[in-house]
Amino acid sequence: DAKTTQPTSMDCAEGRAANLPCNHSTISGNEYVYWYRQIHSQGPQYIIHGLKNNETNEMASLIITEDRKSSTLILPHATLRDTAVYYCIVRPRPGATNKLIFGTGTLLAVQP
Amino acid sequence: EPEVTQTPSHQVTQMGQEVILRCVPISNHLYFYWYRQILGQKVEFLVSFYNNEISEKSEIFDDQFSVERPDGSNFTLKIRSTKLEDSAMYFCASRRAPAGGGNQPQHFGDGTRLSIL
């Protein structure tokens, strides 16, 4: 499975966009990029995933570079409740191993 | 929105005792997982389960661990003889079958905090 690299921590002002980067330079063509977050003492929460194209849902947008070696998760209007550890995970397509391999993620602190 | 539920939220057990952690996955999901997170450490994969059998397990998932889907709704993790190092948060996750070749995400419960004394 491809390895991901994320900054250890980031700050964001409440109401502003939070842009969380992830490097996955060894990603292969059939691997998806997943984002989860973990708010203190809760289970990981699914946010969004994508393969090649940019994706948007009610929580966030995912921008994947054309070479797929990096991606950015965008929370358009961060709130205090978005303070959490954000994990970028590369996962193979269906049929291969289904486990998620969590790294240490990025601790996003949203400041009032 | 349907969610994965886990019980109990906190379990305290004496070392050497058996413990069963329970999970009710989302109803139309077919793939089930257990993960654990020792305090201050990463979330670690334990086991995946599909079609009533284990599809993959990690090195952590040794002979002391077992999983079962005893009926159509529950998914359980049993630790036969608990050790101090089993103290952790245990998360259950479920996933539905992929549709149209697309990937489907795993959805997690809020976990059971297991404390071994």
Short mmCIF file of N, CA and C in Angstrom, two decimals, chain B residues 10 17 22-23 29 31 50 60 71-73 77 94-95 103 112-114 116:
data_model
loop_
_atom_site.label_atom_id
_atom_site.label_comp_id
_atom_site.label_asym_id
_atom_site.label_seq_id
_atom_site.Cartn_x
_atom_site.Cartn_y
_atom_site.Cartn_z
N HIS B 10 -17.75 1.30 27.92
CA HIS B 10 -16.56 1.09 28.74
C HIS B 10 -16.70 -0.26 29.44
N GLN B 17 -9.42 -12.73 32.52
CA GLN B 17 -10.83 -12.98 32.25
C GLN B 17 -11.13 -12.85 30.76
N ARG B 22 -19.26 -6.02 21.73
CA ARG B 22 -20.37 -6.20 20.79
C ARG B 22 -20.53 -5.01 19.87
N CYS B 23 -20.97 -5.33 18.67
CA CYS B 23 -21.13 -4.32 17.63
C CYS B 23 -22.39 -4.66 16.83
N HIS B 29 -24.87 -3.65 5.37
CA HIS B 29 -23.44 -3.83 5.14
C HIS B 29 -23.06 -5.30 5.21
N TYR B 31 -19.40 -6.27 4.99
CA TYR B 31 -18.01 -6.43 5.42
C TYR B 31 -17.87 -5.82 6.81
N TYR B 50 -16.00 -11.41 6.30
CA TYR B 50 -16.95 -11.35 5.20
C TYR B 50 -17.48 -12.73 4.92
N ILE B 60 -1.52 -8.86 15.45
CA ILE B 60 -2.07 -8.65 16.79
C ILE B 60 -3.14 -9.70 17.09
N ASP B 71 -25.75 -13.81 14.88
CA ASP B 71 -27.08 -13.71 14.29
C ASP B 71 -27.00 -12.71 13.15
N GLY B 72 -28.14 -12.26 12.66
CA GLY B 72 -28.11 -11.39 11.49
C GLY B 72 -27.72 -9.96 11.76
N SER B 73 -27.54 -9.61 13.06
CA SER B 73 -27.30 -8.20 13.33
C SER B 73 -26.02 -7.93 14.13
N LEU B 77 -16.37 -9.38 19.13
CA LEU B 77 -14.94 -9.66 19.29
C LEU B 77 -14.75 -10.24 20.68
N SER B 94 -18.02 -1.17 9.55
CA SER B 94 -18.69 -1.98 8.54
C SER B 94 -18.70 -1.25 7.21
N ARG B 95 -18.89 -2.02 6.15
CA ARG B 95 -18.85 -1.46 4.80
C ARG B 95 -19.82 -2.25 3.94
N ASN B 103 -15.57 2.21 -5.01
CA ASN B 103 -15.11 1.87 -3.68
C ASN B 103 -16.12 2.36 -2.66
N THR B 112 -15.43 0.82 22.15
CA THR B 112 -15.52 0.36 23.54
C THR B 112 -14.16 0.56 24.17
N ARG B 113 -14.16 1.27 25.28
CA ARG B 113 -12.90 1.43 26.02
C ARG B 113 -12.74 0.23 26.92
N LEU B 114 -11.71 -0.58 26.66
CA LEU B 114 -11.45 -1.77 27.47
C LEU B 114 -10.30 -1.48 28.42
N ILE B 116 -8.07 -3.23 31.41
CA ILE B 116 -7.71 -4.48 32.06
C ILE B 116 -6.95 -4.15 33.34
#
